[in-house]
CSV table of C-alpha atoms and ligand atoms in Angstrom, one decimal:
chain,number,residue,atom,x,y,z
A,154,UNK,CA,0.0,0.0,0.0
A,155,UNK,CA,1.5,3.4,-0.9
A,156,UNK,CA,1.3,6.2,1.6
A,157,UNK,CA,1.9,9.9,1.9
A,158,UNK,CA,4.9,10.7,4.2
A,159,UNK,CA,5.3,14.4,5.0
A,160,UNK,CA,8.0,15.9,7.1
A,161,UNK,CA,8.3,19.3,8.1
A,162,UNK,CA,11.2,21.5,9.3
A,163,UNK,CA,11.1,24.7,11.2
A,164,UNK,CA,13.9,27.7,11.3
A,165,UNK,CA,13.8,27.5,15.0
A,166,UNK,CA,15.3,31.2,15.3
A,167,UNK,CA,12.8,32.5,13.2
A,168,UNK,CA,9.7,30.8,14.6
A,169,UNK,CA,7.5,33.2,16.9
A,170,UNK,CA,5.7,30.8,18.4
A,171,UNK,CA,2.1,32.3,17.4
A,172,UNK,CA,0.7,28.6,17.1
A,173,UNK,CA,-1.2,29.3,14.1
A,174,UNK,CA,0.3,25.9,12.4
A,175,UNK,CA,-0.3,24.1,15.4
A,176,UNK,CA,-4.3,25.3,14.4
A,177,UNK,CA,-3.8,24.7,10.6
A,178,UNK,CA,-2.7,21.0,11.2
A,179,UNK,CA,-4.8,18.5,10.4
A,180,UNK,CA,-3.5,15.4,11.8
A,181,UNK,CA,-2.2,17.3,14.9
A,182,UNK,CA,1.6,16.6,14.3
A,183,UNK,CA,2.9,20.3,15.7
A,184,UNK,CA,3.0,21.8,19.2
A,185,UNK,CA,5.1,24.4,20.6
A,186,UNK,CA,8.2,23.2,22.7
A,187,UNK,CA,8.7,23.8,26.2
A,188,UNK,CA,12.3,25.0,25.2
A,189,UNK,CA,12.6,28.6,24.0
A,190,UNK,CA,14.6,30.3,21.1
A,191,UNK,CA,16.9,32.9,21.3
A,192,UNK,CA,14.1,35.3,21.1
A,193,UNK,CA,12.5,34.0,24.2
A,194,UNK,CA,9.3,32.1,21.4
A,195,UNK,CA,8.4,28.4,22.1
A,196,UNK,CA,8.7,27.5,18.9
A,197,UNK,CA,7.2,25.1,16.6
A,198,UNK,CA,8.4,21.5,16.4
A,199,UNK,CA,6.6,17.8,15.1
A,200,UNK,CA,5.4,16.4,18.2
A,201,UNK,CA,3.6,13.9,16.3
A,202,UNK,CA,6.0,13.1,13.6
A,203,UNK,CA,4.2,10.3,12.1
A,204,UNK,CA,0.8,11.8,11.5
A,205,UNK,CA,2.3,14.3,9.0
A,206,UNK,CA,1.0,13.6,5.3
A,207,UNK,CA,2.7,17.0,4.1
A,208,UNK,CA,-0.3,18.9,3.7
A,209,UNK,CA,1.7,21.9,3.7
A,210,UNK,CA,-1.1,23.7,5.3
A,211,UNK,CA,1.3,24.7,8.2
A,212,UNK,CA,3.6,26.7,5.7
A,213,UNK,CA,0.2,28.3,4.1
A,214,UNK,CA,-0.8,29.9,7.5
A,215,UNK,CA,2.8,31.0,8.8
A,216,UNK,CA,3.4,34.3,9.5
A,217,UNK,CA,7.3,34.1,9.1
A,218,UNK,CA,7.4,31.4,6.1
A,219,UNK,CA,10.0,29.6,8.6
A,220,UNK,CA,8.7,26.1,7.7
A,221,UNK,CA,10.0,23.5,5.1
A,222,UNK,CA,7.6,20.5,3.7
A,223,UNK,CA,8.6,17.4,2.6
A,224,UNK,CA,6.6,14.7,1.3
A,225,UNK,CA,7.5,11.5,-0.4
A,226,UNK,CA,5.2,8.3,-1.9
A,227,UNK,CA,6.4,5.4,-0.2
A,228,UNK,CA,5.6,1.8,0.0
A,229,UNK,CA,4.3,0.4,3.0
A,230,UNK,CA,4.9,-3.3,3.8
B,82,UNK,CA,8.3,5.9,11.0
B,83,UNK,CA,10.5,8.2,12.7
B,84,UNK,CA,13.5,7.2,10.4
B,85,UNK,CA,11.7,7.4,7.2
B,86,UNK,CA,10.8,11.1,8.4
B,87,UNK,CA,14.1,12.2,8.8
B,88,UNK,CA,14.8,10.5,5.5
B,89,UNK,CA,12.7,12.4,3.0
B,90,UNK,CA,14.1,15.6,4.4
B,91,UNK,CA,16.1,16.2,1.6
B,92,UNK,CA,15.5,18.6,-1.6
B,93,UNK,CA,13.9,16.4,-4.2
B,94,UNK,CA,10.9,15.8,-2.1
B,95,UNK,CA,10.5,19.4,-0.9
B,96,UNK,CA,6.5,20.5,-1.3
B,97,UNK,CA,6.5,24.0,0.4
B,98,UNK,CA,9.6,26.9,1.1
B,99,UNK,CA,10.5,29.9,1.7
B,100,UNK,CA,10.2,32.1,-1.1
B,101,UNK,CA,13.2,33.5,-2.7
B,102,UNK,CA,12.0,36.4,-3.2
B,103,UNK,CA,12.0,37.0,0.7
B,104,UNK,CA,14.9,38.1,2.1
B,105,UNK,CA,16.8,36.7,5.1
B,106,UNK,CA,15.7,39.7,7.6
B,107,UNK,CA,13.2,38.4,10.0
B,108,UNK,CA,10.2,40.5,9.9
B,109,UNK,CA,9.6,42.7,12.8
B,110,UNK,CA,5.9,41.7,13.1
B,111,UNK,CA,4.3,40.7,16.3
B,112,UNK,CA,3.9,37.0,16.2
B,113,UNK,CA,0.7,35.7,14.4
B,114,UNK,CA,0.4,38.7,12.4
B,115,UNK,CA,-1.4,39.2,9.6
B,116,UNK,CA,0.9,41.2,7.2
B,117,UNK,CA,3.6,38.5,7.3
B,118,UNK,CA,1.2,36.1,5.4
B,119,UNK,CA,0.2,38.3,2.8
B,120,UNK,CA,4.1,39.6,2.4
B,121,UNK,CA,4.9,35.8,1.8
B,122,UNK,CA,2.0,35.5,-0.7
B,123,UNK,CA,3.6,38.4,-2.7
B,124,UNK,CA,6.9,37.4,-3.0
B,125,UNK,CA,5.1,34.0,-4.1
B,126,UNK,CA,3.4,35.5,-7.3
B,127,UNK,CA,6.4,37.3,-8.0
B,128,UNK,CA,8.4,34.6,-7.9
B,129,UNK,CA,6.3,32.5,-10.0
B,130,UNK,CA,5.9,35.3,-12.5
B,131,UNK,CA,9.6,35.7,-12.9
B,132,UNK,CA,9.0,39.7,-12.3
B,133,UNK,CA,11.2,40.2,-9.9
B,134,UNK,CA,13.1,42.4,-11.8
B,135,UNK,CA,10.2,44.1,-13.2
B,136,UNK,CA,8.3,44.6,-10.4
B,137,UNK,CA,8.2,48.2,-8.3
B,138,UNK,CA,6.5,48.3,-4.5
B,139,UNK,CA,5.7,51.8,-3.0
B,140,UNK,CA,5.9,50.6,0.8
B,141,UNK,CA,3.6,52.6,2.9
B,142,UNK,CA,3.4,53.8,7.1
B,143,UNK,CA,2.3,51.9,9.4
B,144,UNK,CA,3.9,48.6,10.6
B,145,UNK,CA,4.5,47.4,7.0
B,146,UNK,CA,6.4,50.3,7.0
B,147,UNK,CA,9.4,48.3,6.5
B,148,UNK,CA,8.3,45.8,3.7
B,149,UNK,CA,10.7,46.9,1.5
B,150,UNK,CA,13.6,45.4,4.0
B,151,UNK,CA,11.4,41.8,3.5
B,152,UNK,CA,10.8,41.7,-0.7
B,153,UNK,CA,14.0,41.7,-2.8
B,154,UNK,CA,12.4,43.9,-5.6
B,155,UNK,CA,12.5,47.8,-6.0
B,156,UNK,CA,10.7,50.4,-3.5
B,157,UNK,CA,9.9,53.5,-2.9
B,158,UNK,CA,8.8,54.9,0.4
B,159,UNK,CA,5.5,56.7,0.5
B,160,UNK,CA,4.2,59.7,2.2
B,161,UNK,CA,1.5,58.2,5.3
B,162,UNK,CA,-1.2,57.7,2.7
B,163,UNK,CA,0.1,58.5,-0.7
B,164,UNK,CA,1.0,55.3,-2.0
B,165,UNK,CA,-1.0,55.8,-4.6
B,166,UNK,CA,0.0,59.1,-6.0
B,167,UNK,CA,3.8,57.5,-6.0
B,168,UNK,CA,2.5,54.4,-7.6
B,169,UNK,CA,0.6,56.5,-10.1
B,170,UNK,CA,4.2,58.4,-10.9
B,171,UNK,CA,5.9,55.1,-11.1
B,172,UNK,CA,3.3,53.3,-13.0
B,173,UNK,CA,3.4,56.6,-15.7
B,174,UNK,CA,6.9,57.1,-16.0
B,175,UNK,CA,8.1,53.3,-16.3
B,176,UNK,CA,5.4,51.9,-18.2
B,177,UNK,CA,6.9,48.4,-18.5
B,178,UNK,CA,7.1,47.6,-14.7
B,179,UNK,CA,4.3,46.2,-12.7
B,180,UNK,CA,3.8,48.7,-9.7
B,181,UNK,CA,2.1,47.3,-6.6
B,182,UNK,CA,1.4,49.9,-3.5
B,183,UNK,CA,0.6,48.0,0.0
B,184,UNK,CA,-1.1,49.2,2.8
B,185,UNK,CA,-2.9,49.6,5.6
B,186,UNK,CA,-6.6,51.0,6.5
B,187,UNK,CA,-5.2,53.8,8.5
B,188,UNK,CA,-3.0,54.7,5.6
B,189,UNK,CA,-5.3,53.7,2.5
B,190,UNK,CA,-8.5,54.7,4.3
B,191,UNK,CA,-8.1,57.4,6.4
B,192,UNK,CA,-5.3,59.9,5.8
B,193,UNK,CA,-4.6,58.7,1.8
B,194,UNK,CA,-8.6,58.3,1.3
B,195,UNK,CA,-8.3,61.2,-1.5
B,196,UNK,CA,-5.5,59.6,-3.3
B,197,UNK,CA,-6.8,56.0,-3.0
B,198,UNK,CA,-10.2,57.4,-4.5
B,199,UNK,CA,-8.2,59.4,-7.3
B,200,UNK,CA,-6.0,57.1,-8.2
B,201,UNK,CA,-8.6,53.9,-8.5
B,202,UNK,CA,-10.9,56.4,-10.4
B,203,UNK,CA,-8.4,57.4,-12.8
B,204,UNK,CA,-7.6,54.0,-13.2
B,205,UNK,CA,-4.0,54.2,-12.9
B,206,UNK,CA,-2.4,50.6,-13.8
B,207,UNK,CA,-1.1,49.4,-10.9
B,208,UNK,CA,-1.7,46.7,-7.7
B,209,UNK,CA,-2.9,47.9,-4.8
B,210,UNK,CA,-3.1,45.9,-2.1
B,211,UNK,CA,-5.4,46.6,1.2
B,212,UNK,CA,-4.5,45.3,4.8
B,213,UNK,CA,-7.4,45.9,6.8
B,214,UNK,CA,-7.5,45.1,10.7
B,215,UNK,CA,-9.9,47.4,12.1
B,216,UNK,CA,-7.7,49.9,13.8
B,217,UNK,CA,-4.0,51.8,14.0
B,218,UNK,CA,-1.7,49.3,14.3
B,219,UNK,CA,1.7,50.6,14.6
B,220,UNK,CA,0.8,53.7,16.6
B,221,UNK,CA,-1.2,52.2,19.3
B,222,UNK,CA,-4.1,50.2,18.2
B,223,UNK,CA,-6.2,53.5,17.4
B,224,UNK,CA,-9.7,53.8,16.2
B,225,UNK,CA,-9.6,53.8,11.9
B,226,UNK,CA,-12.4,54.5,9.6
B,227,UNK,CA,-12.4,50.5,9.4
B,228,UNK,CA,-13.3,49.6,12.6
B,229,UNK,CA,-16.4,47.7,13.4
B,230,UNK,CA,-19.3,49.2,15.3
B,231,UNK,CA,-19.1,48.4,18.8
B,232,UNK,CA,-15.4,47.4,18.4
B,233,UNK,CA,-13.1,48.0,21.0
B,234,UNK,CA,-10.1,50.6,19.9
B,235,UNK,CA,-7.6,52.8,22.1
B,236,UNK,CA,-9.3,56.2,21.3
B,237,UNK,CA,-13.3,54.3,21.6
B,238,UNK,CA,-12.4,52.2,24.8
B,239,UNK,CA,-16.0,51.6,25.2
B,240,UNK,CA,-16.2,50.3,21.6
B,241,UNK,CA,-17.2,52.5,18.7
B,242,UNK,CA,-20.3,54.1,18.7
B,243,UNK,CA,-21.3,55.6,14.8
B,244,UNK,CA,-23.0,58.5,16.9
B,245,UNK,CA,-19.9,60.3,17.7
B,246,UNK,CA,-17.1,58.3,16.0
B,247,UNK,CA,-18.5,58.0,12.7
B,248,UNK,CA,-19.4,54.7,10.5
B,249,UNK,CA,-17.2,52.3,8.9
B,250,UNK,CA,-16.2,52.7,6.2
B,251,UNK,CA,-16.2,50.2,3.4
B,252,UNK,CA,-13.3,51.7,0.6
B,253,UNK,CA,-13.2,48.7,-1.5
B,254,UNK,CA,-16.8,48.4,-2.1
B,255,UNK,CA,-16.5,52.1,-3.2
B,256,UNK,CA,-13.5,51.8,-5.1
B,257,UNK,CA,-15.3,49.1,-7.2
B,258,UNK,CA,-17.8,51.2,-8.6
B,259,UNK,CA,-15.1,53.4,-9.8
B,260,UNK,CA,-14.8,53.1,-13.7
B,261,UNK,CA,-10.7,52.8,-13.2
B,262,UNK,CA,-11.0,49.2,-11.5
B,263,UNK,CA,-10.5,46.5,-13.2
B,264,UNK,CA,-11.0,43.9,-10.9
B,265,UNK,CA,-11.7,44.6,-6.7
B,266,UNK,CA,-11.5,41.7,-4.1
B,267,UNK,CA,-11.9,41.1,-0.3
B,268,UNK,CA,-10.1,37.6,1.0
B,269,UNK,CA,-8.5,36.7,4.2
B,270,UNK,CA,-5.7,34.7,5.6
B,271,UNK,CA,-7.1,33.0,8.5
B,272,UNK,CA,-6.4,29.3,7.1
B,273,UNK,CA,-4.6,27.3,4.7
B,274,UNK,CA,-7.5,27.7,2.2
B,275,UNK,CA,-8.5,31.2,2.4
B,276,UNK,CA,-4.2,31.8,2.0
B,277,UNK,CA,-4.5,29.6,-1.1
B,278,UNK,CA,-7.6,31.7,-2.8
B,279,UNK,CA,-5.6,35.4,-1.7
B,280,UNK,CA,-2.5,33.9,-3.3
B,281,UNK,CA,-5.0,33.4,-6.4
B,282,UNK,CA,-6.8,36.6,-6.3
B,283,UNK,CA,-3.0,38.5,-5.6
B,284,UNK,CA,-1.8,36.6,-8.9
B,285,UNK,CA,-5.1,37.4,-10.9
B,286,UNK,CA,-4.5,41.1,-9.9
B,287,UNK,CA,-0.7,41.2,-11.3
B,288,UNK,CA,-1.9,39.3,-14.2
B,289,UNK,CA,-4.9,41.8,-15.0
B,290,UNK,CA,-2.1,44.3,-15.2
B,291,UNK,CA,-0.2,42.8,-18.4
B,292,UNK,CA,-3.4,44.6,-20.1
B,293,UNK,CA,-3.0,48.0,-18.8
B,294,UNK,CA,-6.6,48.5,-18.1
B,295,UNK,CA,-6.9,49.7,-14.5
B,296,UNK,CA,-6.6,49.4,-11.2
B,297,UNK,CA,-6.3,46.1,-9.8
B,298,UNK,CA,-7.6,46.1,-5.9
B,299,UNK,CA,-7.2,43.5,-3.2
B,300,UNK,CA,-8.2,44.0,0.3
B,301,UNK,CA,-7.1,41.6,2.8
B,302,UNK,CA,-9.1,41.3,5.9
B,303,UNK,CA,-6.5,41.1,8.6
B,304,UNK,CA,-5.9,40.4,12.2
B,305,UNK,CA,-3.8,42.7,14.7
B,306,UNK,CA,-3.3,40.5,17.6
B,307,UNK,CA,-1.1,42.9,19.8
B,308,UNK,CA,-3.8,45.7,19.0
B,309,UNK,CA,-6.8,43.7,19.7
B,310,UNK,CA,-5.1,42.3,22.7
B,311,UNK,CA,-6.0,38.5,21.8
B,312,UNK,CA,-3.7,35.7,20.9
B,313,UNK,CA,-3.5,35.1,17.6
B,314,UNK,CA,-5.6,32.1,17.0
B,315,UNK,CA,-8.8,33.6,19.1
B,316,UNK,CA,-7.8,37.0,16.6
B,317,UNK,CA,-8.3,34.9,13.6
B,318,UNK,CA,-12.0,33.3,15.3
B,319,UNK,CA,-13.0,37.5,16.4
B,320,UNK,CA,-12.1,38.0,12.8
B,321,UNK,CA,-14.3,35.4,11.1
B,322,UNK,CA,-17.2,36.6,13.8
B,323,UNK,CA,-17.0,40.1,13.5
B,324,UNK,CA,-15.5,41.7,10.7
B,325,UNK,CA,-16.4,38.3,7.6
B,326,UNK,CA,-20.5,39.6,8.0
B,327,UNK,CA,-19.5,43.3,7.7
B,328,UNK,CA,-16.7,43.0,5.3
B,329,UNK,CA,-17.8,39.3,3.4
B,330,UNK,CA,-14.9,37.9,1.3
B,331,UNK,CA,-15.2,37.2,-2.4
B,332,UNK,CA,-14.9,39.3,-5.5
B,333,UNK,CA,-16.7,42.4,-6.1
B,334,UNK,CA,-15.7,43.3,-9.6
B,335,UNK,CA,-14.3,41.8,-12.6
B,336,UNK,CA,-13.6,43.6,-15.7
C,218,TPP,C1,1.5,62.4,8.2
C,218,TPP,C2,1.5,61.4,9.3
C,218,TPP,N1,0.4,61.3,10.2
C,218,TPP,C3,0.4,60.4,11.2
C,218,TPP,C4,1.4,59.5,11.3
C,218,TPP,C5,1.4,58.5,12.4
C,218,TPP,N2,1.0,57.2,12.0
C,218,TPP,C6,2.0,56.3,11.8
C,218,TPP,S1,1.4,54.8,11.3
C,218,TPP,C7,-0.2,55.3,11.4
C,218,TPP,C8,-1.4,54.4,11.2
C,218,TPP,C9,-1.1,53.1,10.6
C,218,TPP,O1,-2.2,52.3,10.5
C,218,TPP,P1,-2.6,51.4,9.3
C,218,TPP,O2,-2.4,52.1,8.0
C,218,TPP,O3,-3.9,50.8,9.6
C,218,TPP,O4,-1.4,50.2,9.4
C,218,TPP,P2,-1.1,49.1,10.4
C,218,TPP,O5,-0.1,49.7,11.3
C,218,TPP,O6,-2.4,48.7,11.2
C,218,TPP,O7,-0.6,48.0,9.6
C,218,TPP,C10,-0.2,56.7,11.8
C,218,TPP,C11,-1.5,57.4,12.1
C,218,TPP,C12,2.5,59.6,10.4
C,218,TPP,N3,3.5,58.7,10.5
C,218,TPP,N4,2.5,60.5,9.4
């Protein structure tokens, strides 16, 4: 069976923490860390990675366009 | 799972990045906000155009102020309000170069109300795009001709009451019955899909322009978290319940 894998990756330094991809995510995969940047912002991060089908929905809605999205086709056994 | 996730991190499956028309800066806005989004979208359109090099902003005052530190394209800095009448100048004297003025309801519909009305009415050929959040941003979150009736604002604590303050004031729906518009819409950036139809309705605008035929206006209703004093997820939920039934989203005009 073939399945969408997503992956996203966040510019920690440039994340503000506004949550609005943690909102925007369908599957739930994003939260805010308990760790801060060195702004002081709990930024983004995939809490879930494994629910993420690289929507890219997260990207859409970010203020600071500080997320990547990946998504492949693979094969699952 | 959690292997094959760090294993498609790599370029060839990349869906979504930053644009490259965006500069490195990190954009002064207050998290959450509004403007950020639509400067994104922007450098999107101009990227996919390839008019990056053909392509002049006329930044504005307010807290876009500094957009032209964000968009690797040409700028000029307008007067508070007058983004228009330096876009018209631009758009007359360099022809071949898409102009695109961006600003705010305090700049577009208060103070530069004469030049936005003008400059839509003579049809000059150029983008203008339209953040409207309801107040003053920049200087204090400030009661604009935008804001709602009963809306809470620094200078009408008690919310806005049209008996001494005045109505709001809806500028796009006026600029589209001006004869110099070519095609007028209100959209939002509140979720993944309304981002995906302003991106649209940002690229229609640009590509109206290749025809010369007007003024191509997009408002974006906007949230100003800091001013409204809400997070910016309950902003975006106040938006969609207050200002999407006095300001609905969709296109007004199309010539
Ligand atoms: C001639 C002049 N008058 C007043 C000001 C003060 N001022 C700076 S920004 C601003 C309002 C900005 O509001 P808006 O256009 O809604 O943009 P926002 O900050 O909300 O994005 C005002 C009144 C100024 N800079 N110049």
């Amino acid at each position: 069976m073939a399945k969408m894998i997503g992956a996203i990756e966040v510019d920690i330094e440039t994340c503000k923490g506004c949550s609005l991809c943690v909102e925007a995510c369908p599957t739930d995969v994003i939260a805010l860390a308990d760790e801060v940047n060195g702004k002081g912002y709990n930024y983004a991060y995939m809490a879930n990675p494994d629910a993420c089908n690289g929507c890219t929905n997260c990207a859409l809605v970010c203020p600071d366009s500080c997320i990547t999205v990946y998504r492949k086709k693979v094969e699952m056994a | 799972m959690a292997e094959i996730t760090e294993d498609i991190k790599v370029a060839e499956n990349i869906v979504h990045k930053k644009s490259s028309v965006l500069t490195d800066k990190v954009m002064h806005y207050c998290p959450g906000c509004s403007h950020g989004v639509v400067h994104k979208l922007l450098a999107e359109v101009i990227e996919e155009m390839g008019i990056q090099d053909k392509t002049i902003g006329v930044a504005p005052v307010g807290c876009s102020v500094f957009i032209y530190n964000y968009l690797a394209i040409d700028w000029q800095e307008a007067a508070h309000g007058r983004a228009p009448a330096l876009g018209t100048a631009i758009s007359r004297l360099r022809p071949d170069r898409y102009v695109v003025t961006y600003q705010g309801d305090g700049d577009l519909a208060a103070i530069g109300t004469a030049e936005t009305i003008h400059a839509c009415n003579r049809g000059e050929n150029m983008v203008m795009i339209f953040i409207n959040n309801g107040i003053y941003g920049m200087t204090g979150g400030q009661m604009a001709p935008t804001t709602l009736e009963g809306m809470k604002a620094s200078t009408c604590p008690f919310g806005r009451d049209p008996k001494t303050d005045g109505n709001p004031l809806k500028i796009t729906e006026i600029v589209a019955q001006l004869p110099g518009t070519n095609f007028v819409t209100r959209q939002a950036v509140h979720t993944a899909a309304a981002v995906r139809r302003t991106k649209k309705a940002i690229r229609k605008a640009f590509e109206k322009q290749k025809d010369k035929t007007g003024t191509s206006f997009v408002e974006v209703v906007s949230t100003c978290n800091s001013g409204w004093k809400m997070n910016p997820v309950d902003s975006n939920n106040w938006m969609e319940e207050n200002m999407f039934p006095f300001y609905p989203l969709g296109d007004i005009k199309d010539v």
